Structure formats: structure tokens, C-alpha cells
mmCIF file of C-alpha atoms and ligand atoms in Angstrom:
data_model
loop_
_atom_site.group_PDB
_atom_site.id
_atom_site.type_symbol
_atom_site.label_atom_id
_atom_site.label_comp_id
_atom_site.label_asym_id
_atom_site.label_seq_id
_atom_site.Cartn_x
_atom_site.Cartn_y
_atom_site.Cartn_z
ATOM 1 C CA UNK A 4 -24.802 -35.994 -30.494
ATOM 2 C CA UNK A 5 -24.095 -39.275 -28.726
ATOM 3 C CA UNK A 6 -25.700 -42.127 -30.670
ATOM 4 C CA UNK A 7 -28.620 -43.918 -29.008
ATOM 5 C CA UNK A 8 -28.303 -47.684 -28.523
ATOM 6 C CA UNK A 9 -31.036 -49.634 -30.290
ATOM 7 C CA UNK A 10 -31.378 -53.394 -30.628
ATOM 8 C CA UNK A 11 -32.114 -54.696 -34.106
ATOM 9 C CA UNK A 12 -32.765 -57.959 -35.914
ATOM 10 C CA UNK A 13 -29.442 -58.628 -37.669
ATOM 11 C CA UNK A 14 -30.914 -59.356 -41.101
ATOM 12 C CA UNK A 15 -32.322 -55.784 -41.299
ATOM 13 C CA UNK A 16 -28.763 -54.459 -41.264
ATOM 14 C CA UNK A 17 -27.856 -56.609 -44.277
ATOM 15 C CA UNK A 18 -26.250 -59.480 -42.344
ATOM 16 C CA UNK A 19 -26.695 -62.724 -44.269
ATOM 17 C CA UNK A 20 -28.191 -64.719 -41.412
ATOM 18 C CA UNK A 21 -31.590 -65.748 -42.765
ATOM 19 C CA UNK A 22 -32.547 -69.387 -43.226
ATOM 20 C CA UNK A 23 -31.737 -69.094 -46.963
ATOM 21 C CA UNK A 24 -28.414 -67.258 -46.269
ATOM 22 C CA UNK A 25 -30.007 -64.015 -47.467
ATOM 23 C CA UNK A 26 -30.636 -60.719 -45.672
ATOM 24 C CA UNK A 27 -33.385 -58.080 -45.474
ATOM 25 C CA UNK A 28 -31.321 -54.898 -45.565
ATOM 26 C CA UNK A 29 -33.524 -51.867 -44.924
ATOM 27 C CA UNK A 30 -31.936 -48.715 -46.325
ATOM 28 C CA UNK A 31 -33.987 -46.290 -44.210
ATOM 29 C CA UNK A 32 -32.885 -48.103 -41.065
ATOM 30 C CA UNK A 33 -29.241 -48.512 -42.048
ATOM 31 C CA UNK A 34 -28.626 -45.138 -43.729
ATOM 32 C CA UNK A 35 -31.035 -42.656 -42.102
ATOM 33 C CA UNK A 36 -31.636 -44.005 -38.606
ATOM 34 C CA UNK A 37 -28.045 -45.285 -38.523
ATOM 35 C CA UNK A 38 -26.834 -41.676 -38.296
ATOM 36 C CA UNK A 39 -28.449 -41.357 -34.858
ATOM 37 C CA UNK A 40 -28.619 -44.916 -33.550
ATOM 38 C CA UNK A 41 -25.871 -47.309 -32.562
ATOM 39 C CA UNK A 42 -27.043 -50.816 -33.401
ATOM 40 C CA UNK A 43 -26.906 -53.837 -31.127
ATOM 41 C CA UNK A 44 -27.508 -56.585 -33.650
ATOM 42 C CA UNK A 45 -29.313 -59.767 -32.553
ATOM 43 C CA UNK A 46 -30.189 -62.834 -34.641
ATOM 44 C CA UNK A 47 -31.935 -65.240 -32.243
ATOM 45 C CA UNK A 48 -31.804 -68.247 -34.572
ATOM 46 C CA UNK A 49 -28.077 -68.003 -35.305
ATOM 47 C CA UNK A 50 -27.040 -66.964 -31.785
ATOM 48 C CA UNK A 51 -29.062 -69.837 -30.348
ATOM 49 C CA UNK A 52 -26.913 -72.145 -32.464
ATOM 50 C CA UNK A 53 -28.629 -72.848 -35.780
ATOM 51 C CA UNK A 54 -26.532 -72.840 -38.966
ATOM 52 C CA UNK A 55 -26.787 -70.627 -42.060
ATOM 53 C CA UNK A 56 -28.433 -71.786 -44.287
ATOM 54 C CA UNK A 57 -30.936 -73.828 -42.269
ATOM 55 C CA UNK A 58 -34.352 -75.352 -42.539
ATOM 56 C CA UNK A 59 -37.080 -72.707 -42.284
ATOM 57 C CA UNK A 60 -39.321 -72.630 -39.222
ATOM 58 C CA UNK A 61 -42.842 -71.586 -38.394
ATOM 59 C CA UNK A 62 -45.108 -71.252 -35.376
ATOM 60 C CA UNK A 63 -47.610 -74.003 -34.638
ATOM 61 C CA UNK A 64 -50.237 -74.560 -31.946
ATOM 62 C CA UNK A 65 -52.312 -72.085 -29.942
ATOM 63 C CA UNK A 66 -51.783 -68.473 -31.109
ATOM 64 C CA UNK A 67 -51.062 -67.257 -27.540
ATOM 65 C CA UNK A 68 -48.536 -70.011 -26.711
ATOM 66 C CA UNK A 69 -47.176 -71.324 -30.001
ATOM 67 C CA UNK A 70 -44.182 -73.571 -30.627
ATOM 68 C CA UNK A 71 -41.257 -72.818 -32.952
ATOM 69 C CA UNK A 72 -40.947 -75.821 -35.232
ATOM 70 C CA UNK A 73 -38.970 -76.612 -38.404
ATOM 71 C CA UNK A 74 -41.299 -76.752 -41.383
ATOM 72 C CA UNK A 75 -40.274 -80.083 -42.963
ATOM 73 C CA UNK A 76 -38.726 -82.176 -40.185
ATOM 74 C CA UNK A 77 -40.933 -80.924 -37.327
ATOM 75 C CA UNK A 78 -38.073 -80.304 -34.830
ATOM 76 C CA UNK A 79 -39.330 -78.191 -31.901
ATOM 77 C CA UNK A 80 -36.850 -75.430 -30.949
ATOM 78 C CA UNK A 81 -39.125 -73.574 -28.488
ATOM 79 C CA UNK A 82 -37.466 -74.613 -25.254
ATOM 80 C CA UNK A 83 -33.914 -74.145 -26.539
ATOM 81 C CA UNK A 84 -34.750 -70.703 -27.887
ATOM 82 C CA UNK A 85 -36.359 -69.630 -24.581
ATOM 83 C CA UNK A 86 -33.326 -70.838 -22.588
ATOM 84 C CA UNK A 87 -30.980 -68.921 -24.893
ATOM 85 C CA UNK A 88 -33.210 -65.802 -24.687
ATOM 86 C CA UNK A 89 -33.006 -65.755 -20.880
ATOM 87 C CA UNK A 90 -29.201 -65.778 -21.051
ATOM 88 C CA UNK A 91 -29.219 -63.147 -23.792
ATOM 89 C CA UNK A 92 -31.387 -60.814 -21.677
ATOM 90 C CA UNK A 93 -28.651 -60.640 -19.025
ATOM 91 C CA UNK A 94 -26.285 -59.434 -21.759
ATOM 92 C CA UNK A 95 -28.820 -56.981 -23.184
ATOM 93 C CA UNK A 96 -29.588 -55.501 -19.760
ATOM 94 C CA UNK A 97 -26.039 -54.124 -19.738
ATOM 95 C CA UNK A 98 -26.471 -52.521 -23.160
ATOM 96 C CA UNK A 99 -28.916 -49.866 -21.895
ATOM 97 C CA UNK A 100 -31.073 -50.173 -25.009
ATOM 98 C CA UNK A 101 -33.530 -47.343 -25.737
ATOM 99 C CA UNK A 102 -35.473 -49.264 -28.388
ATOM 100 C CA UNK A 103 -35.581 -52.399 -30.542
ATOM 101 C CA UNK A 104 -36.464 -52.782 -34.237
ATOM 102 C CA UNK A 105 -37.601 -56.336 -34.992
ATOM 103 C CA UNK A 106 -38.016 -58.162 -38.297
ATOM 104 C CA UNK A 107 -41.719 -58.420 -39.036
ATOM 105 C CA UNK A 108 -43.513 -61.739 -39.553
ATOM 106 C CA UNK A 109 -40.563 -63.815 -38.266
ATOM 107 C CA UNK A 110 -41.482 -66.817 -36.062
ATOM 108 C CA UNK A 111 -38.475 -65.921 -33.878
ATOM 109 C CA UNK A 112 -38.182 -62.121 -34.091
ATOM 110 C CA UNK A 113 -41.747 -60.964 -34.905
ATOM 111 C CA UNK A 114 -43.638 -58.855 -32.346
ATOM 112 C CA UNK A 115 -47.154 -59.236 -33.734
ATOM 113 C CA UNK A 116 -49.117 -60.472 -36.726
ATOM 114 C CA UNK A 117 -46.954 -63.617 -37.130
ATOM 115 C CA UNK A 118 -48.675 -66.606 -38.729
ATOM 116 C CA UNK A 119 -49.424 -69.482 -36.358
ATOM 117 C CA UNK A 120 -50.502 -72.790 -37.907
ATOM 118 C CA UNK A 121 -53.297 -74.166 -35.752
ATOM 119 C CA UNK A 122 -54.706 -77.700 -35.660
ATOM 120 C CA UNK A 123 -57.585 -76.571 -37.889
ATOM 121 C CA UNK A 124 -55.012 -76.114 -40.650
ATOM 122 C CA UNK A 125 -55.968 -72.452 -41.028
ATOM 123 C CA UNK A 126 -53.119 -70.099 -40.032
ATOM 124 C CA UNK A 127 -53.987 -67.373 -37.531
ATOM 125 C CA UNK A 128 -52.134 -64.070 -37.866
ATOM 126 C CA UNK A 129 -52.254 -63.299 -34.157
ATOM 127 C CA UNK A 130 -48.886 -64.794 -33.252
ATOM 128 C CA UNK A 131 -45.784 -63.244 -31.719
ATOM 129 C CA UNK A 132 -42.293 -64.603 -32.439
ATOM 130 C CA UNK A 133 -40.722 -66.607 -29.602
ATOM 131 C CA UNK A 134 -37.830 -64.186 -28.946
ATOM 132 C CA UNK A 135 -39.833 -61.027 -29.763
ATOM 133 C CA UNK A 136 -42.566 -62.082 -27.325
ATOM 134 C CA UNK A 137 -40.315 -62.794 -24.349
ATOM 135 C CA UNK A 138 -38.245 -59.667 -25.072
ATOM 136 C CA UNK A 139 -41.369 -57.491 -24.672
ATOM 137 C CA UNK A 140 -42.247 -59.257 -21.408
ATOM 138 C CA UNK A 141 -38.735 -58.859 -20.030
ATOM 139 C CA UNK A 142 -38.273 -55.222 -21.134
ATOM 140 C CA UNK A 143 -41.829 -53.818 -21.049
ATOM 141 C CA UNK A 144 -40.676 -50.170 -21.128
ATOM 142 C CA UNK A 145 -38.302 -50.374 -24.089
ATOM 143 C CA UNK A 146 -40.000 -48.984 -27.234
ATOM 144 C CA UNK A 147 -40.336 -51.672 -29.912
ATOM 145 C CA UNK A 148 -41.457 -51.702 -33.532
ATOM 146 C CA UNK A 149 -41.009 -53.967 -36.544
ATOM 147 C CA UNK A 150 -39.749 -52.996 -39.989
ATOM 148 C CA UNK A 151 -43.272 -53.226 -41.459
ATOM 149 C CA UNK A 152 -44.760 -50.724 -38.999
ATOM 150 C CA UNK A 153 -41.667 -48.542 -39.275
ATOM 151 C CA UNK A 154 -42.775 -47.625 -42.800
ATOM 152 C CA UNK A 155 -46.083 -46.224 -41.564
ATOM 153 C CA UNK A 156 -45.353 -42.500 -40.957
ATOM 154 C CA UNK A 157 -47.371 -42.085 -37.759
ATOM 155 C CA UNK A 158 -46.161 -45.362 -36.187
ATOM 156 C CA UNK A 159 -42.570 -44.491 -37.110
ATOM 157 C CA UNK A 160 -42.906 -41.038 -35.557
ATOM 158 C CA UNK A 161 -44.446 -42.515 -32.436
ATOM 159 C CA UNK A 162 -41.615 -45.050 -32.061
ATOM 160 C CA UNK A 163 -38.814 -42.524 -32.608
ATOM 161 C CA UNK A 164 -40.401 -40.056 -30.209
ATOM 162 C CA UNK A 165 -40.583 -42.753 -27.505
ATOM 163 C CA UNK A 166 -36.948 -43.703 -28.130
ATOM 164 C CA UNK A 167 -35.789 -40.116 -27.530
ATOM 165 C CA UNK A 168 -38.011 -39.720 -24.448
ATOM 166 C CA UNK A 169 -36.739 -43.010 -23.019
ATOM 167 C CA UNK A 170 -33.143 -41.907 -23.601
ATOM 168 C CA UNK A 171 -33.809 -38.640 -21.723
ATOM 169 C CA UNK A 172 -35.465 -40.640 -18.939
ATOM 170 C CA UNK A 173 -32.323 -42.779 -18.565
ATOM 171 C CA UNK A 174 -30.218 -39.617 -18.380
ATOM 172 C CA UNK A 175 -32.535 -38.211 -15.714
ATOM 173 C CA UNK A 176 -32.167 -41.447 -13.705
ATOM 174 C CA UNK A 177 -28.373 -41.379 -14.068
ATOM 175 C CA UNK A 178 -28.386 -37.885 -12.556
ATOM 176 C CA UNK A 179 -30.019 -39.333 -9.436
ATOM 177 C CA UNK A 180 -33.730 -39.133 -10.231
ATOM 178 C CA UNK A 181 -34.428 -36.307 -7.755
ATOM 179 C CA UNK A 182 -37.984 -35.014 -7.341
ATOM 180 C CA UNK A 183 -37.003 -31.486 -8.386
ATOM 181 C CA UNK A 184 -35.463 -32.881 -11.607
ATOM 182 C CA UNK A 185 -38.583 -34.995 -12.206
ATOM 183 C CA UNK A 186 -40.692 -31.825 -12.037
ATOM 184 C CA UNK A 187 -38.421 -30.231 -14.663
ATOM 185 C CA UNK A 188 -38.558 -33.402 -16.817
ATOM 186 C CA UNK A 189 -42.353 -33.442 -16.592
ATOM 187 C CA UNK A 190 -42.688 -29.714 -17.342
ATOM 188 C CA UNK A 191 -40.423 -29.889 -20.395
ATOM 189 C CA UNK A 192 -42.424 -32.828 -21.787
ATOM 190 C CA UNK A 193 -45.822 -31.249 -21.081
ATOM 191 C CA UNK A 194 -46.846 -30.433 -24.672
ATOM 192 C CA UNK A 195 -45.388 -33.689 -25.991
ATOM 193 C CA UNK A 196 -47.382 -35.775 -23.502
ATOM 194 C CA UNK A 197 -50.531 -33.711 -24.165
ATOM 195 C CA UNK A 198 -50.198 -34.437 -27.889
ATOM 196 C CA UNK A 199 -50.489 -38.155 -27.078
ATOM 197 C CA UNK A 200 -52.776 -38.277 -24.078
ATOM 198 C CA UNK A 201 -54.167 -35.410 -21.973
ATOM 199 C CA UNK A 202 -55.463 -38.100 -19.587
ATOM 200 C CA UNK A 203 -51.949 -39.452 -18.950
ATOM 201 C CA UNK A 204 -50.599 -35.919 -18.536
ATOM 202 C CA UNK A 205 -53.083 -35.324 -15.757
ATOM 203 C CA UNK A 206 -52.395 -38.729 -14.092
ATOM 204 C CA UNK A 207 -48.642 -38.034 -14.201
ATOM 205 C CA UNK A 208 -49.261 -34.595 -12.700
ATOM 206 C CA UNK A 209 -51.202 -36.187 -9.812
ATOM 207 C CA UNK A 210 -48.365 -38.649 -9.225
ATOM 208 C CA UNK A 211 -45.830 -35.819 -9.025
ATOM 209 C CA UNK A 212 -48.087 -33.746 -6.753
ATOM 210 C CA UNK A 213 -48.000 -36.608 -4.236
ATOM 211 C CA UNK A 214 -44.354 -37.517 -4.959
ATOM 212 C CA UNK A 215 -43.204 -37.294 -1.347
ATOM 213 C CA UNK A 216 -45.619 -40.027 -0.304
ATOM 214 C CA UNK A 217 -43.739 -42.622 -2.395
ATOM 215 C CA UNK A 218 -40.370 -44.335 -2.098
ATOM 216 C CA UNK A 219 -38.090 -43.161 -4.964
ATOM 217 C CA UNK A 220 -38.278 -46.583 -6.745
ATOM 218 C CA UNK A 221 -42.096 -46.524 -6.592
ATOM 219 C CA UNK A 222 -42.240 -42.972 -7.887
ATOM 220 C CA UNK A 223 -39.828 -43.647 -10.756
ATOM 221 C CA UNK A 224 -41.414 -46.910 -11.850
ATOM 222 C CA UNK A 225 -44.934 -45.457 -11.561
ATOM 223 C CA UNK A 226 -43.982 -42.373 -13.589
ATOM 224 C CA UNK A 227 -42.139 -44.102 -16.449
ATOM 225 C CA UNK A 228 -44.768 -46.844 -16.734
ATOM 226 C CA UNK A 229 -47.565 -44.268 -17.074
ATOM 227 C CA UNK A 230 -45.486 -42.085 -19.383
ATOM 228 C CA UNK A 231 -44.688 -44.907 -21.799
ATOM 229 C CA UNK A 232 -48.313 -46.074 -21.710
ATOM 230 C CA UNK A 233 -49.465 -42.554 -22.646
ATOM 231 C CA UNK A 234 -46.864 -42.056 -25.366
ATOM 232 C CA UNK A 235 -47.891 -45.314 -27.041
ATOM 233 C CA UNK A 236 -51.160 -43.594 -27.968
ATOM 234 C CA UNK A 237 -50.869 -41.954 -31.369
ATOM 235 C CA UNK A 238 -50.672 -38.149 -31.482
ATOM 236 C CA UNK A 239 -53.737 -37.458 -33.642
ATOM 237 C CA UNK A 240 -54.417 -34.307 -35.702
ATOM 238 C CA UNK A 241 -57.029 -33.249 -33.144
ATOM 239 C CA UNK A 242 -54.659 -33.599 -30.173
ATOM 240 C CA UNK A 243 -51.822 -31.869 -32.052
ATOM 241 C CA UNK A 244 -54.175 -29.020 -33.004
ATOM 242 C CA UNK A 245 -55.090 -28.475 -29.351
ATOM 243 C CA UNK A 246 -51.400 -28.402 -28.406
ATOM 244 C CA UNK A 247 -50.582 -25.950 -31.216
ATOM 245 C CA UNK A 248 -53.426 -23.633 -30.134
ATOM 246 C CA UNK A 249 -52.182 -23.840 -26.567
ATOM 247 C CA UNK A 250 -48.655 -22.891 -27.733
ATOM 248 C CA UNK A 251 -50.034 -20.059 -29.913
ATOM 249 C CA UNK A 252 -51.660 -18.635 -26.778
ATOM 250 C CA UNK A 253 -48.192 -17.705 -25.466
ATOM 251 C CA UNK A 254 -47.890 -15.097 -28.239
ATOM 252 C CA UNK A 255 -51.291 -13.466 -27.718
ATOM 253 C CA UNK A 256 -49.800 -10.173 -26.586
ATOM 254 C CA UNK A 257 -46.662 -10.340 -28.735
ATOM 255 C CA UNK A 258 -47.937 -10.808 -32.287
ATOM 256 C CA UNK A 259 -49.523 -8.214 -34.537
ATOM 257 C CA UNK A 260 -53.103 -8.846 -35.684
ATOM 258 C CA UNK A 261 -51.795 -10.055 -39.072
ATOM 259 C CA UNK A 262 -49.234 -12.398 -37.537
ATOM 260 C CA UNK A 263 -51.871 -13.845 -35.196
ATOM 261 C CA UNK A 264 -54.245 -14.379 -38.099
ATOM 262 C CA UNK A 265 -51.526 -16.086 -40.132
ATOM 263 C CA UNK A 266 -50.537 -18.394 -37.256
ATOM 264 C CA UNK A 267 -54.148 -19.424 -36.631
ATOM 265 C CA UNK A 268 -54.673 -20.004 -40.360
ATOM 266 C CA UNK A 269 -51.606 -22.254 -40.528
ATOM 267 C CA UNK A 270 -52.889 -24.275 -37.552
ATOM 268 C CA UNK A 271 -56.338 -24.483 -39.159
ATOM 269 C CA UNK A 272 -54.812 -25.673 -42.445
ATOM 270 C CA UNK A 273 -52.939 -28.385 -40.556
ATOM 271 C CA UNK A 274 -56.199 -29.330 -38.823
ATOM 272 C CA UNK A 275 -57.937 -29.666 -42.195
ATOM 273 C CA UNK A 276 -55.147 -31.904 -43.514
ATOM 274 C CA UNK A 277 -53.838 -29.420 -46.118
ATOM 275 C CA UNK A 278 -50.336 -29.115 -44.670
ATOM 276 C CA UNK A 279 -48.093 -31.312 -42.495
ATOM 277 C CA UNK A 280 -47.488 -30.766 -38.778
ATOM 278 C CA UNK A 281 -43.973 -29.525 -39.405
ATOM 279 C CA UNK A 282 -45.348 -26.247 -40.903
ATOM 280 C CA UNK A 283 -47.134 -24.833 -37.806
ATOM 281 C CA UNK A 284 -44.340 -26.215 -35.622
ATOM 282 C CA UNK A 285 -41.690 -24.325 -37.620
ATOM 283 C CA UNK A 286 -43.738 -21.109 -37.456
ATOM 284 C CA UNK A 287 -44.170 -21.420 -33.675
ATOM 285 C CA UNK A 288 -40.445 -22.145 -33.314
ATOM 286 C CA UNK A 289 -39.737 -18.983 -35.292
ATOM 287 C CA UNK A 290 -41.758 -16.937 -32.786
ATOM 288 C CA UNK A 291 -40.171 -18.756 -29.849
ATOM 289 C CA UNK A 292 -36.745 -17.641 -31.118
ATOM 290 C CA UNK A 293 -37.892 -14.148 -32.023
ATOM 291 C CA UNK A 294 -39.441 -13.443 -28.602
ATOM 292 C CA UNK A 295 -37.116 -15.762 -26.681
ATOM 293 C CA UNK A 296 -40.205 -17.341 -25.120
ATOM 294 C CA UNK A 297 -38.770 -19.036 -21.996
ATOM 295 C CA UNK A 298 -41.418 -21.739 -21.426
ATOM 296 C CA UNK A 299 -41.874 -22.908 -25.010
ATOM 297 C CA UNK A 300 -38.191 -22.917 -25.829
ATOM 298 C CA UNK A 301 -37.727 -25.791 -23.367
ATOM 299 C CA UNK A 302 -40.658 -27.836 -24.705
ATOM 300 C CA UNK A 303 -39.513 -31.082 -26.349
ATOM 301 C CA UNK A 304 -42.706 -31.040 -28.405
ATOM 302 C CA UNK A 305 -41.069 -28.429 -30.630
ATOM 303 C CA UNK A 306 -37.832 -30.457 -30.960
ATOM 304 C CA UNK A 307 -38.673 -34.088 -30.186
ATOM 305 C CA UNK A 308 -36.074 -35.585 -32.567
ATOM 306 C CA UNK A 309 -33.525 -34.375 -35.150
ATOM 307 C CA UNK A 310 -35.062 -32.405 -38.025
ATOM 308 C CA UNK A 311 -33.036 -34.467 -40.501
ATOM 309 C CA UNK A 312 -35.221 -37.509 -39.769
ATOM 310 C CA UNK A 313 -37.921 -35.648 -41.758
ATOM 311 C CA UNK A 314 -40.690 -36.730 -39.406
ATOM 312 C CA UNK A 315 -43.942 -34.737 -39.086
ATOM 313 C CA UNK A 316 -43.693 -34.140 -42.838
ATOM 314 C CA UNK A 317 -46.863 -35.951 -43.865
ATOM 315 C CA UNK A 318 -50.263 -34.239 -44.112
HETATM 316 S S1 LIG B 26 -35.732 -62.533 -38.664
HETATM 317 FE FE1 LIG B 26 -34.620 -62.746 -36.741
HETATM 318 S S2 LIG B 26 -34.078 -64.898 -36.622
HETATM 319 FE FE2 LIG B 26 -34.621 -64.480 -38.733
HETATM 320 S S3 LIG B 26 -32.710 -63.976 -39.733
HETATM 321 FE FE3 LIG B 26 -33.587 -62.047 -39.090
HETATM 322 S S4 LIG B 26 -32.693 -61.711 -37.115
HETATM 323 FE FE4 LIG B 26 -32.335 -63.853 -37.555
#
């Protein structure tokens, strides 16, 4: 499998670029995700021109428009960092990134929950790092996460799922983005989208139904914007259960009474939180193979990412 290009804060790969010349190597990122992702490493502070080691910095001012300032000497690096970021974006646009993993809590790289020291003296935790913030504005469709959230199983799953969908979207666009291919793309992602947001699945369906009314650019940007918005919503147990029951319906006439009972029991046990999602999914995949079920075998919901990533394994 071709590796997927993902941007990453350099220190998470073990590069000694932090203010104290240390790193924040994350083994899960480097060893597990590294088997599938090709990293594009970015350290805003060093690439902007600061030395290693250097004086530490923090955010000060209003939480929605803070400044990046050195802690002891009070030097303001906001403008310089923003200028550098704009140049860097031109470079990153060529990289075709399908995701970005940021270092949490960093005044430069953080994407949420960064401390901002306000005039009241009380830090607010509503800040966004200077580079992380402008990156999300410049690349609103690229899935992002930080290393803190990456260790929450459902947020991790959600991020990785979006990365793989975004990669497939880029492949679809490279093939020309034809309406007939968009219909196939949409059909093959049906169960996956439903597991996140039935509302977005229906809105996307309406967009495709009227596809010929739009210019291709409008259709593509409208579709991917809505799709990413829907996929950001967490696939809850309730939504997954509905999708599993829907998939089980394809075997109504094919399974024996015992097999049907067993499949419904497995789905019910997942619904009650006794077993992880991977269990009913594996059983459904078994029946898909056994009966060569043509519709389900193309559904990305049953194979959204490599099994080796051990996602969907938590109850
Ligand atoms: S958090 Fe960002 S700016 Fe700080 S060392 Fe890591 S990559 Fe560099």
C-alpha cells in the first residue's frame, strides 16, 4: 500500500527541536502509524529561525487573537511566525497532505486548549497555537488532531477514518472527478457516512441528485465540505448499531434461523457495551465473503482502515 502523506510536529517524531533541546517522541505515532503514513515533519519555531535551545514562549492577550511572546524577555514573534507560515503553506500545498498531527498545548503548534495568559493574570485554556490556528484556516478540509486527542480511542478512530476518506477523495479527483465516479464514491461510503451522520448522508444525496445543475468545482467543493463536516461527528454506539442492523438485513434470506439469531445477538451485545465494534463487523464480513454479497463487499465501513491499526477494538 502506498503510504499516505501526513504532516506532523517534528518533536513527536523524536527530533530534538524543543526549546530545551528535547523531543516528545510518541511511539504509537512513530512505530504504528509510521507503517502507513509518510511524515512531512514541520517545526514552526525552528523553521521560522529560532535556535535550539531557545527561550520558551507562551500565548498572551485575548484568547481568540493571542500573541506569541517569549516568557522572560517578552519578545513578540507573532508577526514573524505568521509571515513564515504563509510561505510554508505554499510548500505544503504541493505535498498533498491527507492529515496533520500537531503537538498538543504548544503556543506555536497547538490546535486547541492552549493556555493564553490574559491581562487578568488568569490563563484561559481556549487558545490555539499561532501556526496550528492559521494552518486550519488555510487547509480547512485536511483532518487534524493533536497527540493528546490521538490517545482517545474514539477521536483517534475518527481522525484515521477521515484521513483514509480524504486520501480516496484525492484519488477520485485525480481521476477527473466525473459525476458517475462521484455516485460510486458516495455509494461505497454510504454505511460509513451513516455511522457518523445520517443527516449529512441525506444532504450529500440531495447534492448528487442535482449534480448537473452545478459547475464541477461547485459540486466537488460542496460535496467534500459536507462530507468532512459529517465525518467530524463521532460514530456513536447508537449510530453504529443502526448501520450494523441495516447491513444484517442483506442476509435476511441467506442465513439460517440460528445464524440470524447469533448475528443479532452479537449486534445487541455491542449495543450494550459488552463487546467492541470489531466483533459484529468481523462476523458481517464473514457473511459478506461467504455469500459474496456484492453491495456490502464494496462498503468502506467494513474496511475503513488497515486491521493492523487495531481500531474499533474498544467496548
Ligand atoms: S511543539 Fe511545534 S514548535 Fe514546539 S518543538 Fe514541537 S514542532 Fe517545534
